[in-house]
Amino acid sequence: MPVCDIKEHSILERFEDINSIRKALKPFWDSKKIIGLVPTMGALHEGHISLLKQAKQECDVVVVTIFVNPTQFNNSGDLDNYPRTIDEDLALLRGENCDIVFIPSVEEVYPKDYENIKVDLSPMDEVMEGVHRPGHFEGVANVVSRFFKIIEPQKAYFGRKDFQQVTVVEETARQLNLPVEIVPVETLRASNGLALSSRNKRLSGDELEKASIIYRTLNYGKELAHQTSPKDALEKMKAYFENNSLELEYLDIVDPNSLESLNQYWVPGTTACIAAFCGEVRLIDNMELVPND
Ligand code: AMP
């Protein structure tokens, strides 16, 4: 098939096994076309689509993967309850002229002889999500590097909504010497500020409104930046968050590179990260409190 066909006709090509997708990608590798990868776990929403749109602007061909990766779930209930909406996902991807979708099975991604990659993610996997989801980032690093090796993209797009994940993926690519550029994409939010998330599908109308306290708390942190110390700002943000029905798991103000908590000084790119339960549903979000210039 000529290389330009997929791009021009924008027919969504669907693959489930590694051999077929690699065969389809070979002409693109051979002609040095830019391949963009957008890894997802499905239940797609406009947040995912914003990654796809940016990838389409910057790449010759875009591959979206849909794979609910079991190794990044430390809670089997969470894995079982993760929304799966494949027909709607495919319709959405077609509507956005996505070129290729890869929907492998667990056995395809992790065959019997699969060996975990060797990366040292400490200390960045020992804070925030790392504390509350043991093994999560090891799972993320494995699945992402597996897709990098299968697809061989030049660019891979990740949402800043999963701020710690972006840092971990960058470090994984660096340690494994994978020639891929990690492109972080801004968080897309609902009109009340709630970050779009596949998990929002499990929230009632009332909960969707209540969950906006996460965004309001992060915005409050932005107002406090430079007016007081990060430590004091954090206490004030926690007090502000307390007057609501969500249960706070963690809230931290961190250095954007090391992810270490900041106490006394603000640095460029200082970011507040939060995780909270709205009923049964665990939500995460973050916001840059100080511009990173
Ligand atoms: P997930 O399917 O939740 O694993 O997400 C797949 C990708 O979409 C990840 O890189 C997420 O960070 C990104 N993403 C999820 N929600 C949003 C959002 N609201 N805005 C931008 N990117 C997002």
mmCIF file of C-alpha atoms and ligand atoms in Angstrom:
data_model
loop_
_atom_site.group_PDB
_atom_site.id
_atom_site.type_symbol
_atom_site.label_atom_id
_atom_site.label_comp_id
_atom_site.label_asym_id
_atom_site.label_seq_id
_atom_site.Cartn_x
_atom_site.Cartn_y
_atom_site.Cartn_z
ATOM 1 C CA MET A 1 0.000 0.000 0.000
ATOM 2 C CA PRO A 2 1.445 3.446 -0.850
ATOM 3 C CA VAL A 3 2.472 5.319 2.264
ATOM 4 C CA CYS A 4 0.140 8.258 1.684
ATOM 5 C CA ASP A 5 -3.038 6.161 1.487
ATOM 6 C CA ILE A 6 -3.849 5.982 5.180
ATOM 7 C CA LYS A 7 -3.330 9.716 5.626
ATOM 8 C CA GLU A 8 -5.347 10.838 2.627
ATOM 9 C CA HIS A 9 -8.309 8.558 3.008
ATOM 10 C CA SER A 10 -8.337 8.712 6.807
ATOM 11 C CA ILE A 11 -9.971 5.321 7.041
ATOM 12 C CA LEU A 12 -9.492 3.947 10.515
ATOM 13 C CA GLU A 13 -7.365 0.821 10.262
ATOM 14 C CA ARG A 14 -7.825 -1.532 13.204
ATOM 15 C CA PHE A 15 -5.218 -4.066 14.368
ATOM 16 C CA GLU A 16 -5.193 -6.528 17.220
ATOM 17 C CA ASP A 17 -1.909 -8.336 16.748
ATOM 18 C CA ILE A 18 1.666 -7.153 16.657
ATOM 19 C CA ASN A 19 2.658 -8.746 13.358
ATOM 20 C CA SER A 20 -0.129 -7.090 11.391
ATOM 21 C CA ILE A 21 0.355 -3.622 12.809
ATOM 22 C CA ARG A 22 4.123 -3.794 12.266
ATOM 23 C CA LYS A 23 3.518 -4.878 8.679
ATOM 24 C CA ALA A 24 1.222 -1.883 8.154
ATOM 25 C CA LEU A 25 3.733 0.489 9.733
ATOM 26 C CA LYS A 26 6.757 -0.746 7.785
ATOM 27 C CA PRO A 27 6.251 1.592 4.786
ATOM 28 C CA PHE A 28 6.117 4.536 7.190
ATOM 29 C CA TRP A 29 9.344 3.519 8.943
ATOM 30 C CA ASP A 30 11.038 2.887 5.585
ATOM 31 C CA SER A 31 10.084 6.290 4.198
ATOM 32 C CA LYS A 32 11.003 8.044 7.486
ATOM 33 C CA LYS A 33 7.475 9.337 8.019
ATOM 34 C CA ILE A 34 6.732 10.712 11.479
ATOM 35 C CA ILE A 35 4.635 8.271 13.477
ATOM 36 C CA GLY A 36 2.751 9.639 16.482
ATOM 37 C CA LEU A 37 1.542 7.387 19.278
ATOM 38 C CA VAL A 38 -1.345 8.137 21.651
ATOM 39 C CA PRO A 39 -1.590 5.400 24.298
ATOM 40 C CA THR A 40 -4.976 5.141 26.037
ATOM 41 C CA MET A 41 -7.045 2.731 28.075
ATOM 42 C CA GLY A 42 -10.165 3.526 26.059
ATOM 43 C CA ALA A 43 -13.467 4.967 27.299
ATOM 44 C CA LEU A 44 -12.364 7.878 25.173
ATOM 45 C CA HIS A 45 -13.415 11.467 25.786
ATOM 46 C CA GLU A 46 -12.443 14.905 24.494
ATOM 47 C CA GLY A 47 -9.289 14.852 26.647
ATOM 48 C CA HIS A 48 -7.961 11.863 24.707
ATOM 49 C CA ILE A 49 -9.117 13.476 21.469
ATOM 50 C CA SER A 50 -7.080 16.608 22.228
ATOM 51 C CA LEU A 51 -3.979 14.368 22.261
ATOM 52 C CA LEU A 52 -5.026 12.827 18.956
ATOM 53 C CA LYS A 53 -5.640 16.257 17.405
ATOM 54 C CA GLN A 54 -2.215 17.535 18.397
ATOM 55 C CA ALA A 55 -0.594 14.325 17.147
ATOM 56 C CA LYS A 56 -2.413 14.639 13.821
ATOM 57 C CA GLN A 57 -1.057 18.157 13.397
ATOM 58 C CA GLU A 58 2.520 17.145 14.110
ATOM 59 C CA CYS A 59 2.811 13.663 12.593
ATOM 60 C CA ASP A 60 2.331 11.901 9.248
ATOM 61 C CA VAL A 61 0.394 9.015 10.752
ATOM 62 C CA VAL A 62 -1.161 8.564 14.188
ATOM 63 C CA VAL A 63 -1.630 5.322 16.096
ATOM 64 C CA VAL A 64 -4.001 5.288 19.066
ATOM 65 C CA THR A 65 -3.721 2.267 21.332
ATOM 66 C CA ILE A 66 -6.610 1.074 23.463
ATOM 67 C CA PHE A 67 -5.440 -1.296 26.163
ATOM 68 C CA VAL A 68 -6.623 -1.538 29.755
ATOM 69 C CA ASN A 69 -3.281 -2.507 31.203
ATOM 70 C CA PRO A 70 -3.792 -4.925 34.116
ATOM 71 C CA THR A 71 -0.263 -4.470 35.469
ATOM 72 C CA GLN A 72 -0.837 -0.825 36.355
ATOM 73 C CA PHE A 73 -3.879 -1.567 38.528
ATOM 74 C CA ASN A 74 -3.050 -2.435 42.109
ATOM 75 C CA ASN A 75 -6.721 -2.944 42.903
ATOM 76 C CA SER A 76 -8.605 -5.662 41.006
ATOM 77 C CA GLY A 77 -11.975 -3.980 41.710
ATOM 78 C CA ASP A 78 -10.705 -0.837 39.999
ATOM 79 C CA LEU A 79 -9.573 -2.917 37.006
ATOM 80 C CA ASP A 80 -12.930 -4.719 36.788
ATOM 81 C CA ASN A 81 -14.878 -1.460 37.076
ATOM 82 C CA TYR A 82 -12.783 0.376 34.516
ATOM 83 C CA PRO A 83 -15.227 1.505 31.795
ATOM 84 C CA ARG A 84 -14.952 -0.323 28.464
ATOM 85 C CA THR A 85 -16.780 1.345 25.564
ATOM 86 C CA ILE A 86 -15.043 0.024 22.478
ATOM 87 C CA ASP A 87 -17.814 0.716 19.934
ATOM 88 C CA GLU A 88 -18.164 4.343 21.007
ATOM 89 C CA ASP A 89 -14.369 4.655 21.062
ATOM 90 C CA LEU A 90 -14.079 3.452 17.469
ATOM 91 C CA ALA A 91 -16.851 5.811 16.337
ATOM 92 C CA LEU A 92 -15.082 8.726 18.032
ATOM 93 C CA LEU A 93 -11.740 7.825 16.435
ATOM 94 C CA ARG A 94 -13.347 7.520 13.000
ATOM 95 C CA GLY A 95 -14.993 10.921 13.456
ATOM 96 C CA GLU A 96 -11.582 12.423 14.248
ATOM 97 C CA ASN A 97 -9.882 10.805 11.240
ATOM 98 C CA CYS A 98 -7.574 8.715 13.373
ATOM 99 C CA ASP A 99 -5.367 6.610 11.073
ATOM 100 C CA ILE A 100 -4.681 3.456 13.057
ATOM 101 C CA VAL A 101 -6.064 1.939 16.247
ATOM 102 C CA PHE A 102 -4.272 -0.914 18.004
ATOM 103 C CA ILE A 103 -6.404 -2.977 20.392
ATOM 104 C CA PRO A 104 -4.268 -5.891 21.545
ATOM 105 C CA SER A 105 -5.237 -8.596 24.029
ATOM 106 C CA VAL A 106 -3.404 -9.004 27.335
ATOM 107 C CA GLU A 107 -1.689 -12.131 25.930
ATOM 108 C CA GLU A 108 -0.465 -10.180 22.903
ATOM 109 C CA VAL A 109 1.107 -7.462 25.067
ATOM 110 C CA TYR A 110 2.440 -9.845 27.720
ATOM 111 C CA PRO A 111 3.244 -13.187 26.089
ATOM 112 C CA LYS A 112 4.373 -16.043 28.336
ATOM 113 C CA ASP A 113 8.056 -15.250 27.776
ATOM 114 C CA TYR A 114 7.623 -11.521 28.493
ATOM 115 C CA GLU A 115 10.294 -10.160 30.821
ATOM 116 C CA ASN A 116 9.800 -6.954 32.788
ATOM 117 C CA ILE A 117 11.994 -4.067 31.680
ATOM 118 C CA LYS A 118 14.737 -2.942 34.016
ATOM 119 C CA VAL A 119 14.396 0.696 34.973
ATOM 120 C CA ASP A 120 15.041 2.478 38.238
ATOM 121 C CA LEU A 121 12.251 4.979 38.761
ATOM 122 C CA SER A 122 13.120 5.997 42.280
ATOM 123 C CA PRO A 123 12.550 8.465 43.828
ATOM 124 C CA MET A 124 9.828 9.635 41.430
ATOM 125 C CA ASP A 125 7.761 6.457 41.815
ATOM 126 C CA GLU A 126 7.967 6.642 45.613
ATOM 127 C CA VAL A 127 5.807 9.721 46.089
ATOM 128 C CA MET A 128 2.147 10.625 45.521
ATOM 129 C CA GLU A 129 0.614 8.017 43.136
ATOM 130 C CA GLY A 130 3.573 5.742 43.889
ATOM 131 C CA VAL A 131 2.696 5.641 47.590
ATOM 132 C CA HIS A 132 -0.992 4.949 47.058
ATOM 133 C CA ARG A 133 -0.722 2.660 44.035
ATOM 134 C CA PRO A 134 2.216 0.308 44.657
ATOM 135 C CA GLY A 135 3.521 -1.153 41.380
ATOM 136 C CA HIS A 136 1.471 1.274 39.284
ATOM 137 C CA PHE A 137 4.391 3.025 37.631
ATOM 138 C CA GLU A 138 6.276 -0.199 37.007
ATOM 139 C CA GLY A 139 3.167 -1.295 35.087
ATOM 140 C CA VAL A 140 3.019 2.000 33.203
ATOM 141 C CA ALA A 141 6.735 1.893 32.322
ATOM 142 C CA ASN A 142 6.394 -1.672 31.029
ATOM 143 C CA VAL A 143 3.317 -1.132 28.886
ATOM 144 C CA VAL A 144 4.543 2.144 27.450
ATOM 145 C CA SER A 145 7.982 0.803 26.549
ATOM 146 C CA ARG A 146 6.304 -2.262 25.038
ATOM 147 C CA PHE A 147 4.208 0.012 22.779
ATOM 148 C CA PHE A 148 7.247 2.137 21.949
ATOM 149 C CA LYS A 149 9.031 -0.995 20.743
ATOM 150 C CA ILE A 150 6.056 -2.308 18.761
ATOM 151 C CA ILE A 151 5.043 0.979 17.099
ATOM 152 C CA GLU A 152 8.463 2.711 16.976
ATOM 153 C CA PRO A 153 6.939 6.211 17.068
ATOM 154 C CA GLN A 154 9.052 9.357 16.843
ATOM 155 C CA LYS A 155 6.586 11.188 19.090
ATOM 156 C CA ALA A 156 4.320 9.955 21.873
ATOM 157 C CA TYR A 157 1.576 12.088 23.395
ATOM 158 C CA PHE A 158 0.681 12.047 27.094
ATOM 159 C CA GLY A 159 -1.748 14.210 29.059
ATOM 160 C CA ARG A 160 -0.373 16.510 31.738
ATOM 161 C CA LYS A 161 -3.417 15.419 33.727
ATOM 162 C CA ASP A 162 -1.276 12.429 34.693
ATOM 163 C CA PHE A 163 1.625 14.653 35.641
ATOM 164 C CA GLN A 164 3.673 12.046 37.490
ATOM 165 C CA GLN A 165 3.129 9.591 34.639
ATOM 166 C CA VAL A 166 4.689 12.012 32.136
ATOM 167 C CA THR A 167 7.800 12.265 34.331
ATOM 168 C CA VAL A 168 8.002 8.485 34.704
ATOM 169 C CA VAL A 169 7.555 7.883 30.968
ATOM 170 C CA GLU A 170 10.268 10.435 30.122
ATOM 171 C CA GLU A 171 12.635 8.735 32.572
ATOM 172 C CA THR A 172 11.789 5.279 31.192
ATOM 173 C CA ALA A 173 12.501 6.358 27.601
ATOM 174 C CA ARG A 174 15.749 7.979 28.762
ATOM 175 C CA GLN A 175 16.997 4.928 30.679
ATOM 176 C CA LEU A 176 16.095 2.500 27.882
ATOM 177 C CA ASN A 177 17.560 4.821 25.227
ATOM 178 C CA LEU A 178 14.328 4.760 23.244
ATOM 179 C CA PRO A 179 14.409 7.308 20.412
ATOM 180 C CA VAL A 180 11.010 8.830 21.115
ATOM 181 C CA GLU A 181 10.034 12.376 22.001
ATOM 182 C CA ILE A 182 7.515 12.576 24.844
ATOM 183 C CA VAL A 183 5.029 15.370 24.155
ATOM 184 C CA PRO A 184 2.997 16.548 27.169
ATOM 185 C CA VAL A 185 -0.468 17.936 26.347
ATOM 186 C CA GLU A 186 -2.501 20.341 28.502
ATOM 187 C CA THR A 187 -5.395 19.019 30.590
ATOM 188 C CA LEU A 188 -8.846 19.406 29.082
ATOM 189 C CA ARG A 189 -11.548 20.308 31.618
ATOM 190 C CA ALA A 190 -15.332 20.405 31.883
ATOM 191 C CA SER A 191 -16.936 23.845 32.231
ATOM 192 C CA ASN A 192 -16.819 23.574 36.047
ATOM 193 C CA GLY A 193 -13.085 22.877 35.917
ATOM 194 C CA LEU A 194 -13.255 19.129 36.564
ATOM 195 C CA ALA A 195 -10.529 17.418 34.510
ATOM 196 C CA LEU A 196 -12.083 15.112 31.917
ATOM 197 C CA SER A 197 -11.467 11.491 32.838
ATOM 198 C CA SER A 198 -12.845 8.100 31.833
ATOM 199 C CA ARG A 199 -13.659 7.615 35.512
ATOM 200 C CA ASN A 200 -16.080 10.575 35.416
ATOM 201 C CA LYS A 201 -18.521 8.218 33.652
ATOM 202 C CA ARG A 202 -19.016 6.565 37.045
ATOM 203 C CA LEU A 203 -20.029 9.826 38.774
ATOM 204 C CA SER A 204 -23.644 10.978 39.236
ATOM 205 C CA GLY A 205 -24.677 14.497 38.132
ATOM 206 C CA ASP A 206 -24.444 15.652 41.727
ATOM 207 C CA GLU A 207 -20.990 14.104 42.174
ATOM 208 C CA LEU A 208 -19.757 15.694 38.936
ATOM 209 C CA GLU A 209 -20.601 19.084 40.422
ATOM 210 C CA LYS A 210 -19.120 18.310 43.835
ATOM 211 C CA ALA A 211 -15.888 17.033 42.284
ATOM 212 C CA SER A 212 -15.142 20.542 40.999
ATOM 213 C CA ILE A 213 -13.734 21.279 44.476
ATOM 214 C CA ILE A 214 -10.534 19.657 43.171
ATOM 215 C CA TYR A 215 -10.120 22.345 40.519
ATOM 216 C CA ARG A 216 -11.138 25.136 42.888
ATOM 217 C CA THR A 217 -8.559 23.984 45.419
ATOM 218 C CA LEU A 218 -5.821 23.912 42.772
ATOM 219 C CA ASN A 219 -6.810 27.392 41.597
ATOM 220 C CA TYR A 220 -6.681 28.615 45.166
ATOM 221 C CA GLY A 221 -3.110 27.272 45.292
ATOM 222 C CA LYS A 222 -2.284 29.357 42.241
ATOM 223 C CA GLU A 223 -3.557 32.482 44.007
ATOM 224 C CA LEU A 224 -1.398 31.653 47.031
ATOM 225 C CA ALA A 225 1.824 31.084 45.061
ATOM 226 C CA HIS A 226 4.504 33.591 46.060
ATOM 227 C CA GLN A 227 2.198 35.165 48.674
ATOM 228 C CA THR A 228 3.319 32.715 51.306
ATOM 229 C CA SER A 229 5.571 29.624 51.508
ATOM 230 C CA PRO A 230 4.601 26.393 49.661
ATOM 231 C CA LYS A 231 4.245 24.711 53.059
ATOM 232 C CA ASP A 232 1.763 27.313 54.282
ATOM 233 C CA ALA A 233 -0.047 27.356 50.923
ATOM 234 C CA LEU A 234 -0.462 23.583 51.184
ATOM 235 C CA GLU A 235 -2.017 23.853 54.650
ATOM 236 C CA LYS A 236 -4.414 26.537 53.443
ATOM 237 C CA MET A 237 -5.373 24.452 50.404
ATOM 238 C CA LYS A 238 -6.043 21.419 52.601
ATOM 239 C CA ALA A 239 -8.235 23.501 54.924
ATOM 240 C CA TYR A 240 -10.119 24.868 51.898
ATOM 241 C CA PHE A 241 -10.632 21.339 50.539
ATOM 242 C CA GLU A 242 -11.883 19.977 53.873
ATOM 243 C CA ASN A 243 -15.314 21.640 53.631
ATOM 244 C CA ASN A 244 -16.715 19.198 51.091
ATOM 245 C CA SER A 245 -17.855 15.614 50.688
ATOM 246 C CA LEU A 246 -14.804 14.292 48.819
ATOM 247 C CA GLU A 247 -12.163 12.343 50.699
ATOM 248 C CA LEU A 248 -8.628 13.644 50.222
ATOM 249 C CA GLU A 249 -5.972 11.014 49.611
ATOM 250 C CA TYR A 250 -3.041 13.344 49.060
ATOM 251 C CA LEU A 251 -2.306 16.924 48.162
ATOM 252 C CA ASP A 252 1.259 18.032 47.582
ATOM 253 C CA ILE A 253 3.193 20.952 46.145
ATOM 254 C CA VAL A 254 6.209 19.640 44.282
ATOM 255 C CA ASP A 255 9.241 20.439 42.181
ATOM 256 C CA PRO A 256 8.228 19.581 38.572
ATOM 257 C CA ASN A 257 11.384 17.591 37.839
ATOM 258 C CA SER A 258 12.262 15.731 41.030
ATOM 259 C CA LEU A 259 8.638 15.610 42.305
ATOM 260 C CA GLU A 260 10.020 16.397 45.761
ATOM 261 C CA SER A 261 7.778 18.357 48.121
ATOM 262 C CA LEU A 262 8.577 22.059 48.304
ATOM 263 C CA ASN A 263 8.409 23.705 51.700
ATOM 264 C CA GLN A 264 10.149 27.038 51.675
ATOM 265 C CA TYR A 265 10.736 28.203 48.128
ATOM 266 C CA TRP A 266 8.741 28.327 44.915
ATOM 267 C CA VAL A 267 10.573 27.178 41.790
ATOM 268 C CA PRO A 268 9.630 27.605 38.105
ATOM 269 C CA GLY A 269 6.989 25.034 37.246
ATOM 270 C CA THR A 270 6.011 24.354 40.880
ATOM 271 C CA THR A 271 3.007 22.042 40.605
ATOM 272 C CA ALA A 272 0.254 21.040 43.015
ATOM 273 C CA CYS A 273 -0.910 17.424 42.687
ATOM 274 C CA ILE A 274 -4.036 15.971 44.240
ATOM 275 C CA ALA A 275 -5.885 12.660 44.546
ATOM 276 C CA ALA A 276 -9.310 12.352 46.130
ATOM 277 C CA PHE A 277 -12.216 9.943 46.295
ATOM 278 C CA CYS A 278 -15.619 11.095 45.144
ATOM 279 C CA GLY A 279 -17.695 8.222 46.500
ATOM 280 C CA GLU A 280 -16.014 5.101 45.132
ATOM 281 C CA VAL A 281 -14.274 6.908 42.301
ATOM 282 C CA ARG A 282 -10.662 7.972 42.652
ATOM 283 C CA LEU A 283 -9.847 11.211 40.839
ATOM 284 C CA ILE A 284 -6.454 12.839 40.271
ATOM 285 C CA ASP A 285 -5.519 16.264 39.003
ATOM 286 C CA ASN A 286 -2.714 18.811 39.151
ATOM 287 C CA MET A 287 -1.965 22.417 38.283
ATOM 288 C CA GLU A 288 1.165 24.406 37.610
ATOM 289 C CA LEU A 289 1.153 27.089 40.319
ATOM 290 C CA VAL A 290 4.218 28.982 39.077
ATOM 291 C CA PRO A 291 4.949 29.435 35.350
ATOM 292 C CA ASN A 292 7.820 27.321 34.092
ATOM 293 C CA ASP A 293 9.846 29.923 32.219
HETATM 294 P P1 AMP B 1 -6.007 6.974 30.017
HETATM 295 O O1 AMP B 1 -6.905 6.364 28.996
HETATM 296 O O2 AMP B 1 -6.714 7.481 31.225
HETATM 297 O O3 AMP B 1 -4.817 6.123 30.328
HETATM 298 O O4 AMP B 1 -5.421 8.278 29.330
HETATM 299 C C1 AMP B 1 -4.730 8.217 28.128
HETATM 300 C C2 AMP B 1 -4.006 9.507 27.910
HETATM 301 O O5 AMP B 1 -4.945 10.579 27.856
HETATM 302 C C3 AMP B 1 -3.037 9.825 29.056
HETATM 303 O O6 AMP B 1 -1.841 10.368 28.528
HETATM 304 C C4 AMP B 1 -3.799 10.842 29.853
HETATM 305 O O7 AMP B 1 -2.971 11.708 30.586
HETATM 306 C C5 AMP B 1 -4.533 11.580 28.746
HETATM 307 N N1 AMP B 1 -5.684 12.281 29.301
HETATM 308 C C6 AMP B 1 -6.640 11.769 30.105
HETATM 309 N N2 AMP B 1 -7.504 12.719 30.475
HETATM 310 C C7 AMP B 1 -7.086 13.872 29.894
HETATM 311 C C8 AMP B 1 -7.562 15.225 29.896
HETATM 312 N N3 AMP B 1 -8.634 15.580 30.586
HETATM 313 N N4 AMP B 1 -6.875 16.148 29.187
HETATM 314 C C9 AMP B 1 -5.772 15.794 28.489
HETATM 315 N N5 AMP B 1 -5.272 14.534 28.440
HETATM 316 C C10 AMP B 1 -5.913 13.594 29.136
#
